[in-house]
Amino acid sequence: MDTTNAFLQELARLKETGNLRSLPEIAPDGKWIQTEKGKLLNLSSNDYLGLAGDLKLRSEFLNQLSVNSALFSSTSSRLLTGNYPVYQRVENLLAELYHAEAALFFSSGYHMNMGILPAISDSNTLILADKLVHASMIDGIRLSAAKCIRFRHQDYQQLAALVEKYHNTYSKIIVVTESIFSMDGDVAPLTQLVALKRAYTNVLLYVDEAHAVGARGIRGLGIAEEQNCIQDIDFLCGTMGKALASMGAYVICSQLVKDYLINKMRTLIFTTALPPVQMEWTEFVLKHIADLTDRRKWLHDASAIIQETLVERGYSSPSASQILPMIIGSSQDTIIKAEDMQRKGFYVLPVRPPTVPEGTSRLRISLTASITPEELLKLKEQI
Ligand SMILES: *Cc1c(COP(=O)(O)O)cnc(C)c1O
């Protein structure tokens, strides 16, 4: 069989099982989204605080920019000539916000997870990763020399048994998890992981807060802030592309770890740094993050209402956040339900394998703080 045929056959197979993907023809517009079905309320966005669509904030930022400060390319890696002063300022601001020793900034969450894990692992390392961690962490693990075992989702008894069994076999163990899981919207009890780690001298904790930064914690620093354990997490990772409405990612860590990553992390060393103008916007947003408590509160209340509705209507939703899965099962049924919701004015998307396990296809409702009480009521009725 020639290669073209093999590609065609695989696409045909995906289509048959309802798992074929394509790029949507859409035009996002603040909290709305223009689609072929009309202008719908966007319930698939990660703009959890409504900052990306906030025109007042955007004009305030643009008004302080000048031709000199609006640099649209860094033209180089941070290790060569791309390290503009704004990078330093953002890292200092992050370290200050988290009351931490250091922060290191990357081009994206994908770069971060794909780069840190191989940099800090060798063949004497064991990575214990939650079964449901994001693809970027899986790829980081694949690129590393470490041995990896995936533990059942949030099964910390199994995790503790694995740590106990292997802590003498390996020079270090890295426990890898998300704080808010991207597909189930459930929240990891980080303090429990901290307690486990503390019982050993060679266990490190790696936490990805992509869906939690901005949205959780009194000052918007995430679940680690909410659970009061920022200082106990060795690699506390956040991203700027979701609630914080920018681009890039960061790890909160010790100065030693920062120095080490600058020397060893290939996705930091061998890529062009983000444009300085993007970093200016990141700095601008981070300066506002602590003041957005009202938006966080409304997002929390609105999410609780929808979660309650899902449970009432018989859906099993594990959510404890603004990510609210409506688990249907088969991919075909999920697509039909998604189309129905879209006809009613809500842009929700079907999530199918391989993004989620076989037989757990779902609609993934993701709320933002810009939903009004009236819209929330209408959504409730549609579920
Ligand atoms: C979105 C996401 C990423 C990737 O971040 P980008 O900045 O979009 O590359 C990493 N981890 C998790 C858990 C995510 O949800």
XYZ file of C-alpha atoms and ligand atoms in Angstrom:
398
model
C 0.000 0.000 0.000
C 1.367 3.451 -0.845
C 1.563 6.152 1.805
C -1.328 8.246 0.438
C -3.605 5.269 0.734
C -2.611 4.681 4.336
C -3.393 8.309 5.209
C -6.761 8.121 3.446
C -7.664 4.901 5.205
C -6.827 6.289 8.613
C -8.941 9.418 7.979
C -11.821 7.218 6.810
C -11.523 5.179 9.999
C -11.624 8.334 12.143
C -14.696 9.552 10.257
C -16.507 6.266 10.758
C -16.015 6.362 14.533
C -17.050 10.014 14.762
C -13.525 11.072 15.676
C -12.507 13.023 12.559
C -11.257 16.522 13.368
C -11.163 19.639 11.221
C -10.395 23.315 11.732
C -13.625 25.203 12.470
C -14.667 28.265 10.458
C -15.308 30.727 13.241
C -14.752 34.305 14.301
C -14.537 34.728 18.093
C -15.921 38.084 19.224
C -15.566 38.790 22.958
C -17.847 36.395 24.830
C -19.581 35.519 21.544
C -18.484 33.477 18.605
C -19.609 33.839 14.997
C -20.211 30.448 13.358
C -22.144 29.139 10.375
C -25.049 28.628 12.818
C -24.991 32.321 13.752
C -23.622 34.275 16.689
C -23.467 31.954 19.706
C -22.469 32.368 23.343
C -18.952 30.949 23.535
C -18.933 28.187 26.163
C -15.750 26.587 24.859
C -13.301 29.319 25.639
C -10.531 29.405 28.241
C -11.041 33.143 28.734
C -12.322 32.323 32.226
C -12.224 35.885 33.559
C -13.361 37.528 30.332
C -10.063 39.430 30.072
C -9.327 38.575 26.428
C -12.614 40.157 25.412
C -12.304 43.148 27.765
C -12.081 46.187 25.468
C -11.536 48.666 28.304
C -8.490 46.766 29.521
C -7.169 46.403 25.986
C -7.437 50.102 25.179
C -5.812 51.021 28.493
C -2.870 48.840 27.482
C -2.686 50.105 23.910
C -2.735 53.724 25.094
C 0.447 53.234 27.077
C 2.303 51.611 24.151
C 4.566 53.580 21.825
C 6.234 52.767 18.506
C 9.415 52.128 20.493
C 7.926 49.757 23.034
C 5.731 47.814 20.580
C 8.274 45.230 19.444
C 6.628 42.415 17.518
C 9.601 40.069 17.490
C 12.508 39.264 19.737
C 14.337 37.746 16.714
C 16.336 35.414 18.941
C 16.455 32.931 21.793
C 16.538 34.354 25.301
C 20.034 32.918 25.680
C 21.314 34.998 22.755
C 19.850 38.463 22.056
C 16.138 37.824 22.764
C 16.188 38.489 26.497
C 14.586 41.958 26.585
C 14.296 43.677 30.008
C 10.549 42.968 30.104
C 11.336 39.251 30.543
C 13.253 40.024 33.728
C 10.477 42.315 34.939
C 7.809 39.650 34.397
C 9.866 36.994 36.178
C 10.519 39.319 39.117
C 6.826 40.191 39.297
C 5.847 36.497 39.287
C 8.356 35.643 42.025
C 7.005 38.576 44.051
C 3.355 37.550 43.560
C 4.062 33.989 44.716
C 6.522 35.072 47.437
C 8.944 32.655 45.804
C 12.671 32.603 45.187
C 12.465 32.544 41.396
C 10.330 32.251 38.282
C 11.277 31.279 34.736
C 9.164 32.204 31.702
C 8.615 30.121 28.535
C 6.980 30.561 25.126
C 3.986 28.327 25.888
C 2.664 25.709 28.267
C 3.542 23.105 25.690
C 7.168 24.277 25.590
C 7.197 24.292 29.390
C 5.972 20.758 29.982
C 7.805 19.286 27.012
C 11.037 20.952 28.157
C 11.191 20.808 31.958
C 10.485 17.102 32.429
C 13.324 15.834 30.157
C 15.698 18.468 31.582
C 15.258 17.335 35.191
C 15.159 13.579 34.554
C 17.736 10.900 33.870
C 17.621 7.096 33.735
C 17.683 7.020 37.545
C 14.453 9.000 37.687
C 10.960 7.608 38.094
C 8.060 9.797 36.973
C 4.680 8.992 38.520
C 2.037 10.785 36.465
C -1.720 10.983 36.932
C -3.476 9.025 34.190
C -5.273 12.165 32.967
C -2.433 14.675 32.656
C -2.307 16.882 29.566
C -0.631 15.740 26.324
C 2.202 18.231 26.788
C 3.308 16.452 29.981
C 2.998 13.055 28.302
C 5.241 14.304 25.496
C 7.754 15.672 28.022
C 7.827 12.294 29.699
C 8.304 10.531 26.348
C 11.279 12.756 25.552
C 12.879 12.080 28.927
C 15.174 9.223 29.932
C 13.018 8.556 33.001
C 10.991 5.467 33.670
C 7.315 6.381 33.938
C 4.279 4.843 35.601
C 0.837 6.412 35.196
C -1.300 6.040 38.328
C -5.113 5.839 38.219
C -6.685 9.297 38.145
C -6.380 10.837 41.646
C -5.820 7.404 43.194
C -3.396 8.552 45.875
C -3.406 5.199 47.619
C -1.941 3.637 44.499
C 0.460 6.565 44.224
C 1.635 6.169 47.837
C 2.180 2.447 47.292
C 4.275 3.149 44.183
C 6.378 5.739 45.992
C 6.957 3.368 48.900
C 7.871 0.523 46.555
C 10.322 2.472 44.386
C 11.875 5.270 46.462
C 14.973 3.182 47.145
C 15.313 1.962 43.555
C 15.523 5.386 41.922
C 17.612 8.421 42.829
C 14.525 10.607 42.528
C 10.793 10.336 41.977
C 8.811 13.139 40.313
C 5.058 13.174 40.947
C 3.292 14.913 38.040
C -0.268 16.235 38.182
C -2.591 19.022 37.094
C -4.456 21.043 39.712
C -7.709 21.529 37.777
C -7.937 18.707 35.248
C -8.723 19.984 31.773
C -11.322 17.414 30.756
C -13.075 16.480 34.034
C -12.761 19.865 35.760
C -12.036 18.154 39.068
C -9.482 19.557 41.508
C -6.465 17.729 42.922
C -6.030 17.875 46.720
C -2.494 19.212 46.479
C -2.001 19.210 50.247
C -2.342 15.433 50.202
C 0.422 15.185 47.605
C 2.568 17.552 49.660
C 2.128 15.329 52.729
C 3.178 12.280 50.698
C 6.236 14.028 49.300
C 7.304 15.206 52.770
C 7.576 11.637 54.032
C 10.513 11.038 51.630
C 13.727 12.859 50.853
C 13.826 12.182 47.112
C 10.282 12.945 45.941
C 9.599 16.111 43.916
C 6.203 17.578 43.084
C 5.339 18.947 39.619
C 1.966 20.699 39.310
C 0.423 22.210 36.156
C -2.089 24.950 37.039
C -3.005 25.915 33.431
C -6.754 26.000 34.157
C -6.470 27.420 37.667
C -4.250 30.499 37.446
C -6.351 33.628 37.324
C -9.493 31.666 38.196
C -8.675 30.337 41.682
C -7.092 31.578 44.892
C -7.734 34.889 46.677
C -5.220 36.682 44.456
C -5.761 34.441 41.431
C -2.576 32.410 41.841
C -4.297 29.042 41.537
C -5.176 25.990 43.598
C -1.802 26.016 45.383
C -2.714 29.443 46.756
C -6.228 28.277 47.620
C -4.850 25.239 49.473
C -2.035 27.258 51.001
C 0.864 25.124 49.746
C 2.702 27.301 47.201
C 6.017 26.907 49.049
C 5.761 23.092 49.089
C 5.603 22.519 45.346
C 8.956 22.105 43.622
C 7.733 22.935 40.110
C 4.622 25.121 40.252
C 3.618 25.693 36.635
C 1.190 28.235 35.225
C 0.217 29.360 31.742
C -0.716 32.790 30.388
C -2.885 31.645 27.470
C -6.076 30.840 29.345
C -7.619 33.006 32.109
C -4.719 35.447 31.877
C -5.497 36.228 28.242
C -1.936 36.374 26.973
C 0.626 33.811 25.794
C 3.472 31.962 27.480
C 3.980 29.957 30.650
C 6.066 30.011 33.799
C 7.443 27.836 36.555
C 7.728 29.055 40.139
C 10.812 27.369 41.592
C 14.065 27.781 43.490
C 16.930 29.842 42.065
C 18.926 26.618 41.751
C 16.248 24.974 39.608
C 15.994 28.122 37.494
C 19.761 28.151 36.848
C 19.667 24.452 36.042
C 16.802 24.822 33.534
C 18.524 27.743 31.798
C 21.398 25.344 31.124
C 19.499 22.169 30.331
C 16.070 22.936 28.958
C 16.034 22.545 25.186
C 12.618 24.138 24.564
C 13.868 27.266 26.334
C 17.301 27.370 24.734
C 16.471 26.516 21.140
C 13.440 28.677 20.419
C 12.862 32.340 19.646
C 11.641 34.268 22.692
C 8.077 35.590 22.655
C 7.684 39.106 21.202
C 8.455 41.839 23.771
C 5.051 43.461 23.104
C 3.381 40.223 24.205
C 5.467 40.263 27.367
C 4.409 43.884 28.004
C 0.773 42.744 27.866
C 1.603 39.805 30.164
C 3.139 42.225 32.657
C 0.085 44.497 32.392
C -2.341 41.605 33.047
C -0.284 40.209 35.946
C -0.435 43.617 37.634
C -4.253 43.361 37.585
C -4.624 39.713 38.598
C -5.038 40.259 42.356
C -7.873 42.777 41.855
C -10.215 40.468 39.954
C -11.881 38.861 42.992
C -15.406 39.827 41.906
C -14.991 38.009 38.598
C -13.546 34.970 40.348
C -16.461 34.938 42.790
C -19.088 35.108 40.022
C -17.287 32.402 38.013
C -17.323 30.212 41.102
C -21.025 30.783 41.835
C -22.113 30.321 38.219
C -20.095 27.086 37.958
C -21.704 25.705 41.125
C -25.171 26.370 39.663
C -24.410 24.505 36.413
C -22.739 21.620 38.250
C -25.844 21.266 40.413
C -28.018 21.242 37.280
C -25.881 18.560 35.600
C -26.173 16.303 38.629
C -29.925 16.933 38.891
C -30.370 15.909 35.249
C -28.540 12.652 35.886
C -25.157 13.404 34.369
C -22.177 12.195 36.337
C -19.972 15.259 36.491
C -16.841 15.134 38.687
C -16.325 18.894 38.297
C -15.328 21.268 41.080
C -14.468 24.164 38.795
C -15.547 26.238 35.789
C -14.888 23.238 33.506
C -18.120 21.262 33.466
C -18.200 18.000 31.525
C -21.542 16.624 30.403
C -20.487 13.006 29.898
C -22.609 11.273 27.266
C -20.623 8.205 26.190
C -20.627 7.526 22.469
C -18.985 9.994 20.114
C -21.954 10.030 17.723
C -24.493 10.880 20.462
C -22.171 13.567 21.760
C -21.950 15.201 18.342
C -25.771 15.225 18.051
C -26.137 16.817 21.493
C -23.480 19.422 20.665
C -25.340 20.373 17.480
C -28.550 20.684 19.464
C -26.946 23.009 22.025
C -25.466 25.078 19.195
C -28.886 25.464 17.590
C -30.087 26.820 20.933
C -27.356 29.475 20.915
C -24.610 27.867 23.008
C -21.251 27.120 21.459
C -20.222 23.919 23.191
C -18.010 21.328 21.537
C -17.888 17.560 21.643
C -14.697 16.138 23.164
C -13.866 12.657 21.928
C -11.098 10.052 22.043
C -8.131 10.221 22.021
C -8.514 13.444 24.044
C -10.660 11.537 26.574
C -10.891 7.768 27.252
C -13.021 5.596 24.926
C -16.701 5.623 25.921
C -16.529 8.940 27.815
C -17.188 11.360 24.958
C -18.688 14.526 26.351
C -19.712 18.097 25.913
C -17.238 20.285 27.678
C -18.966 23.358 29.038
C -16.446 25.921 30.070
C -17.873 28.961 31.813
C -16.433 32.435 31.885
C -17.119 35.309 34.261
C -18.729 37.260 31.414
C -21.866 35.096 31.394
C -24.896 37.058 32.710
C -27.424 35.639 35.209
C -30.039 35.601 32.392
C -27.751 33.609 30.085
C -26.969 31.242 32.915
C -30.663 30.585 33.470
C -31.165 29.879 29.759
C -28.210 27.469 29.803
C -29.634 25.701 32.838
C -32.883 25.121 30.954
C -31.021 23.664 27.966
C -29.099 21.034 29.929
C -3.524 24.416 27.754
C -2.654 23.554 28.564
C -1.282 23.488 28.332
C -0.641 24.131 27.148
O -0.422 25.480 27.333
P -0.205 26.400 26.048
O 0.306 27.679 26.602
O -1.535 26.510 25.393
O 0.779 25.701 25.166
C -0.511 22.774 29.218
N -1.059 22.107 30.259
C -2.384 22.108 30.476
C -2.941 21.355 31.631
C -3.226 22.819 29.634
O -4.533 22.804 29.834
